[in-house]
Amino acid sequence: MCGIVGYVGKKQATPILLDALKRLEYRGYDSAGVAVLTDNGIEIHKTEGKISDLEAILPDIKGLCGIGHTRWATQGAPTTLNAHPHVSGNIAVVHNGIIENYQELYDELKGEGYEFVSETDTEVLAHLIHRYYKGNLVDAVIEGLKKVKGTYAAAFLCGDSEQMVAARKDSPLVAGLGKGENFVASDVTALLKYTRNVVYMHDFEIVSLSGENIQFFDFDGNPVKEHIESIEWNIEAAEKSGYPHFMLKEINEQVTSVHDTMMGRISELTGDVLLGEVKLPREEIRKLERIVIIACGTSYNAGLLGKYVFEALAGIHTDVDISSEFRYANPVLEDSTLVISISQSGETADTIAATKEAKTYGCRTLSITNVVGTTLSREVENIVYTRAGPEIGVAATKTFTSQLIALYLLAIHFARIRKKLDVDRSKRLLVSLKQLPGMIQQILNNKELIRKQAIRFSTARDYFFLGRSLNFPIALEGALKLKEISYIHAEGYAAGELKHGPLALISKDTPVVALATRASTYDKMLNNIKEVKARAAPVLAIAGMDDTEIEKYVDAVIRVPVTDELLYPVLISVVVQLLAYYTADALGCSIDKPRNLAKSVTVE
Ligand code: F6R
């Protein structure tokens, strides 16, 4: 996610940059840096660690114009060398986003003699702008960014003048207008202490700032007139982008995070998934006999979906185990087994220990994780980063859907190599994957309906979530979300299993959420709905928009857009997250910090 800031005006830039970076630390906190224009040119200081670590190493820098960065590593470990700003000659840059065509640009620039010192994709931006700089920074940024595919909010400084230039595409960027001073930042939170007059920049827009002037341009260099907004939020509300809780903010962020997990990893043209970070030789992927997934909590639920997709698409027998069980069992593992550990934080003690245990059997290892440079990432041979950005709410939301996307991508990747998935089906799946962010937005637009249903059932003492096949893991996840933030007892069940015991608990007082999107098991699901209706349970179905039948059998329906049968779990996840959120909100619970729980469980 990363946070960027920039200041130009009459005051010393460094203290303002540091203060603003502290406000953005929620966006990333593994390394940080500043570049300030001084009488001797651009001075750069950076370090791994938090903003306080940067503050500790900073000398007294004299300069009225500067840029700063707090990093959440996506490409390249969180080291001082990889920290921003990056430089090329007299150009410095800070960047939030991902350069998709990094390799192509790297090869081109390297061929021209540019030296690369870091492992980051951002360094190509510095060299690109340097390549095009002929005395006008705005022109150079336009020329350079026209070559870039990917996402960015970036701010540039040039040693020649007290001017700052910034631009955005698909990453947030806001310009702040002060008196004799101007700012840019990833988020208004960083600016509220200095100004409340801001411009939310649009994609493919560039801003040029000096102390007295601020001008916006499009990518053809034409001036753009921007609307100045006055922000009324206090700082606490601004940190959550105006949402009452981080969890709701993060649920809403899934439009972007799901997109970011896929970005640069899909070729619709060939029907292939591009996962260069998976170094397993193709021959080994062809010969894989078994996958074992290990994880805890929400990550375990994602793993259960992994089982369905690895088996259905790639034809690889897959087992899923809870890390804390796996490590004390006597697992039977061969060297033809791939062990996939899933962990948002990469610091869950049980998952790390289980991964270490698996390694002693000589298995191949791979991790799906959201945080770069963690203990888990140092244990495994292959890492697929979910790129969801930092998650503050204790209940995992956006990192869960990103784990699902990473699993789909891996399964398609393996399936293509093992010749289990023909090009046409693969292309169709990839197109459908790419449509998911738009569909998530549609669900979010409809959240009032979900809120009403949540309030309606919020006094229940017990809740059931039923699903079959691919929706079963989401039934477990829906129940887990509800339990952890609303403290209502909830059970997720494979719908066909209900009559083997838990049906005894069903009554008019136990709401049942039936995950009933179209699938080969749809008719069976309808039968299960009838079973619980016959015991007077109120049933809330989550179904596709094309389903005209379901409302005959249930009390209320929440609709999701129609997608490929395999991909409904992503859409349903958003609905069950909102359901849990609004229930907890109606009950006045501590949503972002539920009782007894921690974000990262680093003890056994
Ligand atoms: C639930 C939740 C936890 C985590 C679990 C594993 O919302 O967040 O169940 O999923 O503690 O954490 P990671 O994925 O960091 O290993």
mmCIF file with all atom_site columns, C-alpha atoms in Angstrom, residues 502-579:
data_model
loop_
_atom_site.group_PDB
_atom_site.id
_atom_site.type_symbol
_atom_site.label_atom_id
_atom_site.label_alt_id
_atom_site.label_comp_id
_atom_site.label_asym_id
_atom_site.label_entity_id
_atom_site.label_seq_id
_atom_site.pdbx_PDB_ins_code
_atom_site.Cartn_x
_atom_site.Cartn_y
_atom_site.Cartn_z
_atom_site.occupancy
_atom_site.B_iso_or_equiv
_atom_site.pdbx_formal_charge
_atom_site.auth_seq_id
_atom_site.auth_comp_id
_atom_site.auth_asym_id
_atom_site.auth_atom_id
_atom_site.pdbx_PDB_model_num
ATOM 1  C CA . PRO A 1 502 ? -27.068 -30.073 14.116  1.00 0.00 ? 502 PRO A CA 1
ATOM 2  C CA . LEU A 1 503 ? -30.615 -30.067 12.693  1.00 0.00 ? 503 LEU A CA 1
ATOM 3  C CA . ALA A 1 504 ? -31.639 -30.727 16.314  1.00 0.00 ? 504 ALA A CA 1
ATOM 4  C CA . LEU A 1 505 ? -30.676 -27.134 17.099  1.00 0.00 ? 505 LEU A CA 1
ATOM 5  C CA . ILE A 1 506 ? -32.698 -25.508 14.316  1.00 0.00 ? 506 ILE A CA 1
ATOM 6  C CA . SER A 1 507 ? -35.758 -23.564 15.431  1.00 0.00 ? 507 SER A CA 1
ATOM 7  C CA . LYS A 1 508 ? -37.583 -20.319 14.742  1.00 0.00 ? 508 LYS A CA 1
ATOM 8  C CA . ASP A 1 509 ? -34.853 -18.580 16.745  1.00 0.00 ? 509 ASP A CA 1
ATOM 9  C CA . THR A 1 510 ? -31.877 -19.713 14.657  1.00 0.00 ? 510 THR A CA 1
ATOM 10 C CA . PRO A 1 511 ? -31.434 -17.673 11.504  1.00 0.00 ? 511 PRO A CA 1
ATOM 11 C CA . VAL A 1 512 ? -29.882 -19.661 8.663   1.00 0.00 ? 512 VAL A CA 1
ATOM 12 C CA . VAL A 1 513 ? -27.793 -18.028 5.957   1.00 0.00 ? 513 VAL A CA 1
ATOM 13 C CA . ALA A 1 514 ? -27.949 -20.270 2.909   1.00 0.00 ? 514 ALA A CA 1
ATOM 14 C CA . LEU A 1 515 ? -25.183 -19.791 0.346   1.00 0.00 ? 515 LEU A CA 1
ATOM 15 C CA . ALA A 1 516 ? -27.159 -20.837 -2.686  1.00 0.00 ? 516 ALA A CA 1
ATOM 16 C CA . THR A 1 517 ? -25.477 -19.635 -5.852  1.00 0.00 ? 517 THR A CA 1
ATOM 17 C CA . ARG A 1 518 ? -25.934 -21.723 -8.998  1.00 0.00 ? 518 ARG A CA 1
ATOM 18 C CA . ALA A 1 519 ? -23.766 -24.820 -9.017  1.00 0.00 ? 519 ALA A CA 1
ATOM 19 C CA . SER A 1 520 ? -24.143 -28.541 -9.646  1.00 0.00 ? 520 SER A CA 1
ATOM 20 C CA . THR A 1 521 ? -25.244 -28.842 -6.016  1.00 0.00 ? 521 THR A CA 1
ATOM 21 C CA . TYR A 1 522 ? -27.914 -26.131 -6.295  1.00 0.00 ? 522 TYR A CA 1
ATOM 22 C CA . ASP A 1 523 ? -30.921 -28.489 -6.157  1.00 0.00 ? 523 ASP A CA 1
ATOM 23 C CA . LYS A 1 524 ? -29.471 -30.250 -3.140  1.00 0.00 ? 524 LYS A CA 1
ATOM 24 C CA . MET A 1 525 ? -29.035 -26.862 -1.491  1.00 0.00 ? 525 MET A CA 1
ATOM 25 C CA . LEU A 1 526 ? -32.728 -26.098 -2.092  1.00 0.00 ? 526 LEU A CA 1
ATOM 26 C CA . ASN A 1 527 ? -33.586 -29.359 -0.326  1.00 0.00 ? 527 ASN A CA 1
ATOM 27 C CA . ASN A 1 528 ? -31.453 -28.344 2.647   1.00 0.00 ? 528 ASN A CA 1
ATOM 28 C CA . ILE A 1 529 ? -33.213 -24.984 2.746   1.00 0.00 ? 529 ILE A CA 1
ATOM 29 C CA . LYS A 1 530 ? -36.567 -26.797 2.834   1.00 0.00 ? 530 LYS A CA 1
ATOM 30 C CA . GLU A 1 531 ? -35.283 -28.945 5.718   1.00 0.00 ? 531 GLU A CA 1
ATOM 31 C CA . VAL A 1 532 ? -34.538 -25.930 7.895   1.00 0.00 ? 532 VAL A CA 1
ATOM 32 C CA . LYS A 1 533 ? -37.683 -24.074 6.811   1.00 0.00 ? 533 LYS A CA 1
ATOM 33 C CA . ALA A 1 534 ? -39.684 -27.095 7.947   1.00 0.00 ? 534 ALA A CA 1
ATOM 34 C CA . ARG A 1 535 ? -38.202 -26.460 11.413  1.00 0.00 ? 535 ARG A CA 1
ATOM 35 C CA . ALA A 1 536 ? -39.378 -22.822 11.243  1.00 0.00 ? 536 ALA A CA 1
ATOM 36 C CA . ALA A 1 537 ? -35.900 -21.281 10.850  1.00 0.00 ? 537 ALA A CA 1
ATOM 37 C CA . PRO A 1 538 ? -35.824 -17.883 9.163   1.00 0.00 ? 538 PRO A CA 1
ATOM 38 C CA . VAL A 1 539 ? -33.680 -18.289 6.028   1.00 0.00 ? 539 VAL A CA 1
ATOM 39 C CA . LEU A 1 540 ? -31.636 -15.590 4.380   1.00 0.00 ? 540 LEU A CA 1
ATOM 40 C CA . ALA A 1 541 ? -30.323 -16.780 1.021   1.00 0.00 ? 541 ALA A CA 1
ATOM 41 C CA . ILE A 1 542 ? -27.349 -15.418 -0.862  1.00 0.00 ? 542 ILE A CA 1
ATOM 42 C CA . ALA A 1 543 ? -28.068 -16.159 -4.504  1.00 0.00 ? 543 ALA A CA 1
ATOM 43 C CA . GLY A 1 544 ? -27.238 -15.085 -8.028  1.00 0.00 ? 544 GLY A CA 1
ATOM 44 C CA . MET A 1 545 ? -29.109 -12.249 -9.713  1.00 0.00 ? 545 MET A CA 1
ATOM 45 C CA . ASP A 1 546 ? -30.393 -14.719 -12.327 1.00 0.00 ? 546 ASP A CA 1
ATOM 46 C CA . ASP A 1 547 ? -32.123 -16.920 -9.756  1.00 0.00 ? 547 ASP A CA 1
ATOM 47 C CA . THR A 1 548 ? -35.891 -16.479 -9.946  1.00 0.00 ? 548 THR A CA 1
ATOM 48 C CA . GLU A 1 549 ? -36.701 -19.625 -8.009  1.00 0.00 ? 549 GLU A CA 1
ATOM 49 C CA . ILE A 1 550 ? -35.062 -19.142 -4.650  1.00 0.00 ? 550 ILE A CA 1
ATOM 50 C CA . GLU A 1 551 ? -37.399 -16.524 -3.209  1.00 0.00 ? 551 GLU A CA 1
ATOM 51 C CA . LYS A 1 552 ? -40.193 -19.110 -3.092  1.00 0.00 ? 552 LYS A CA 1
ATOM 52 C CA . TYR A 1 553 ? -38.348 -20.962 -0.359  1.00 0.00 ? 553 TYR A CA 1
ATOM 53 C CA . VAL A 1 554 ? -36.700 -18.323 1.804   1.00 0.00 ? 554 VAL A CA 1
ATOM 54 C CA . ASP A 1 555 ? -37.521 -15.250 3.875   1.00 0.00 ? 555 ASP A CA 1
ATOM 55 C CA . ALA A 1 556 ? -35.104 -12.869 2.180   1.00 0.00 ? 556 ALA A CA 1
ATOM 56 C CA . VAL A 1 557 ? -32.537 -12.935 -0.610  1.00 0.00 ? 557 VAL A CA 1
ATOM 57 C CA . ILE A 1 558 ? -29.322 -11.007 -1.016  1.00 0.00 ? 558 ILE A CA 1
ATOM 58 C CA . ARG A 1 559 ? -28.219 -11.023 -4.638  1.00 0.00 ? 559 ARG A CA 1
ATOM 59 C CA . VAL A 1 560 ? -24.739 -11.236 -6.098  1.00 0.00 ? 560 VAL A CA 1
ATOM 60 C CA . PRO A 1 561 ? -23.842 -10.672 -9.772  1.00 0.00 ? 561 PRO A CA 1
ATOM 61 C CA . VAL A 1 562 ? -23.688 -13.728 -11.999 1.00 0.00 ? 562 VAL A CA 1
ATOM 62 C CA . THR A 1 563 ? -20.193 -15.124 -12.472 1.00 0.00 ? 563 THR A CA 1
ATOM 63 C CA . ASP A 1 564 ? -18.411 -18.394 -13.172 1.00 0.00 ? 564 ASP A CA 1
ATOM 64 C CA . GLU A 1 565 ? -19.565 -21.102 -10.746 1.00 0.00 ? 565 GLU A CA 1
ATOM 65 C CA . LEU A 1 566 ? -16.008 -21.402 -9.376  1.00 0.00 ? 566 LEU A CA 1
ATOM 66 C CA . LEU A 1 567 ? -15.757 -17.728 -8.494  1.00 0.00 ? 567 LEU A CA 1
ATOM 67 C CA . TYR A 1 568 ? -18.923 -17.124 -6.444  1.00 0.00 ? 568 TYR A CA 1
ATOM 68 C CA . PRO A 1 569 ? -17.012 -17.629 -3.163  1.00 0.00 ? 569 PRO A CA 1
ATOM 69 C CA . VAL A 1 570 ? -15.284 -14.271 -3.653  1.00 0.00 ? 570 VAL A CA 1
ATOM 70 C CA . LEU A 1 571 ? -18.584 -12.421 -4.071  1.00 0.00 ? 571 LEU A CA 1
ATOM 71 C CA . ILE A 1 572 ? -20.330 -14.281 -1.261  1.00 0.00 ? 572 ILE A CA 1
ATOM 72 C CA . SER A 1 573 ? -17.405 -13.484 1.052   1.00 0.00 ? 573 SER A CA 1
ATOM 73 C CA . VAL A 1 574 ? -18.103 -9.775  0.703   1.00 0.00 ? 574 VAL A CA 1
ATOM 74 C CA . VAL A 1 575 ? -21.754 -10.329 1.631   1.00 0.00 ? 575 VAL A CA 1
ATOM 75 C CA . VAL A 1 576 ? -20.997 -12.393 4.744   1.00 0.00 ? 576 VAL A CA 1
ATOM 76 C CA . GLN A 1 577 ? -18.364 -9.873  5.844   1.00 0.00 ? 577 GLN A CA 1
ATOM 77 C CA . LEU A 1 578 ? -20.926 -7.055  5.570   1.00 0.00 ? 578 LEU A CA 1
ATOM 78 C CA . LEU A 1 579 ? -23.508 -9.148  7.379   1.00 0.00 ? 579 LEU A CA 1
#
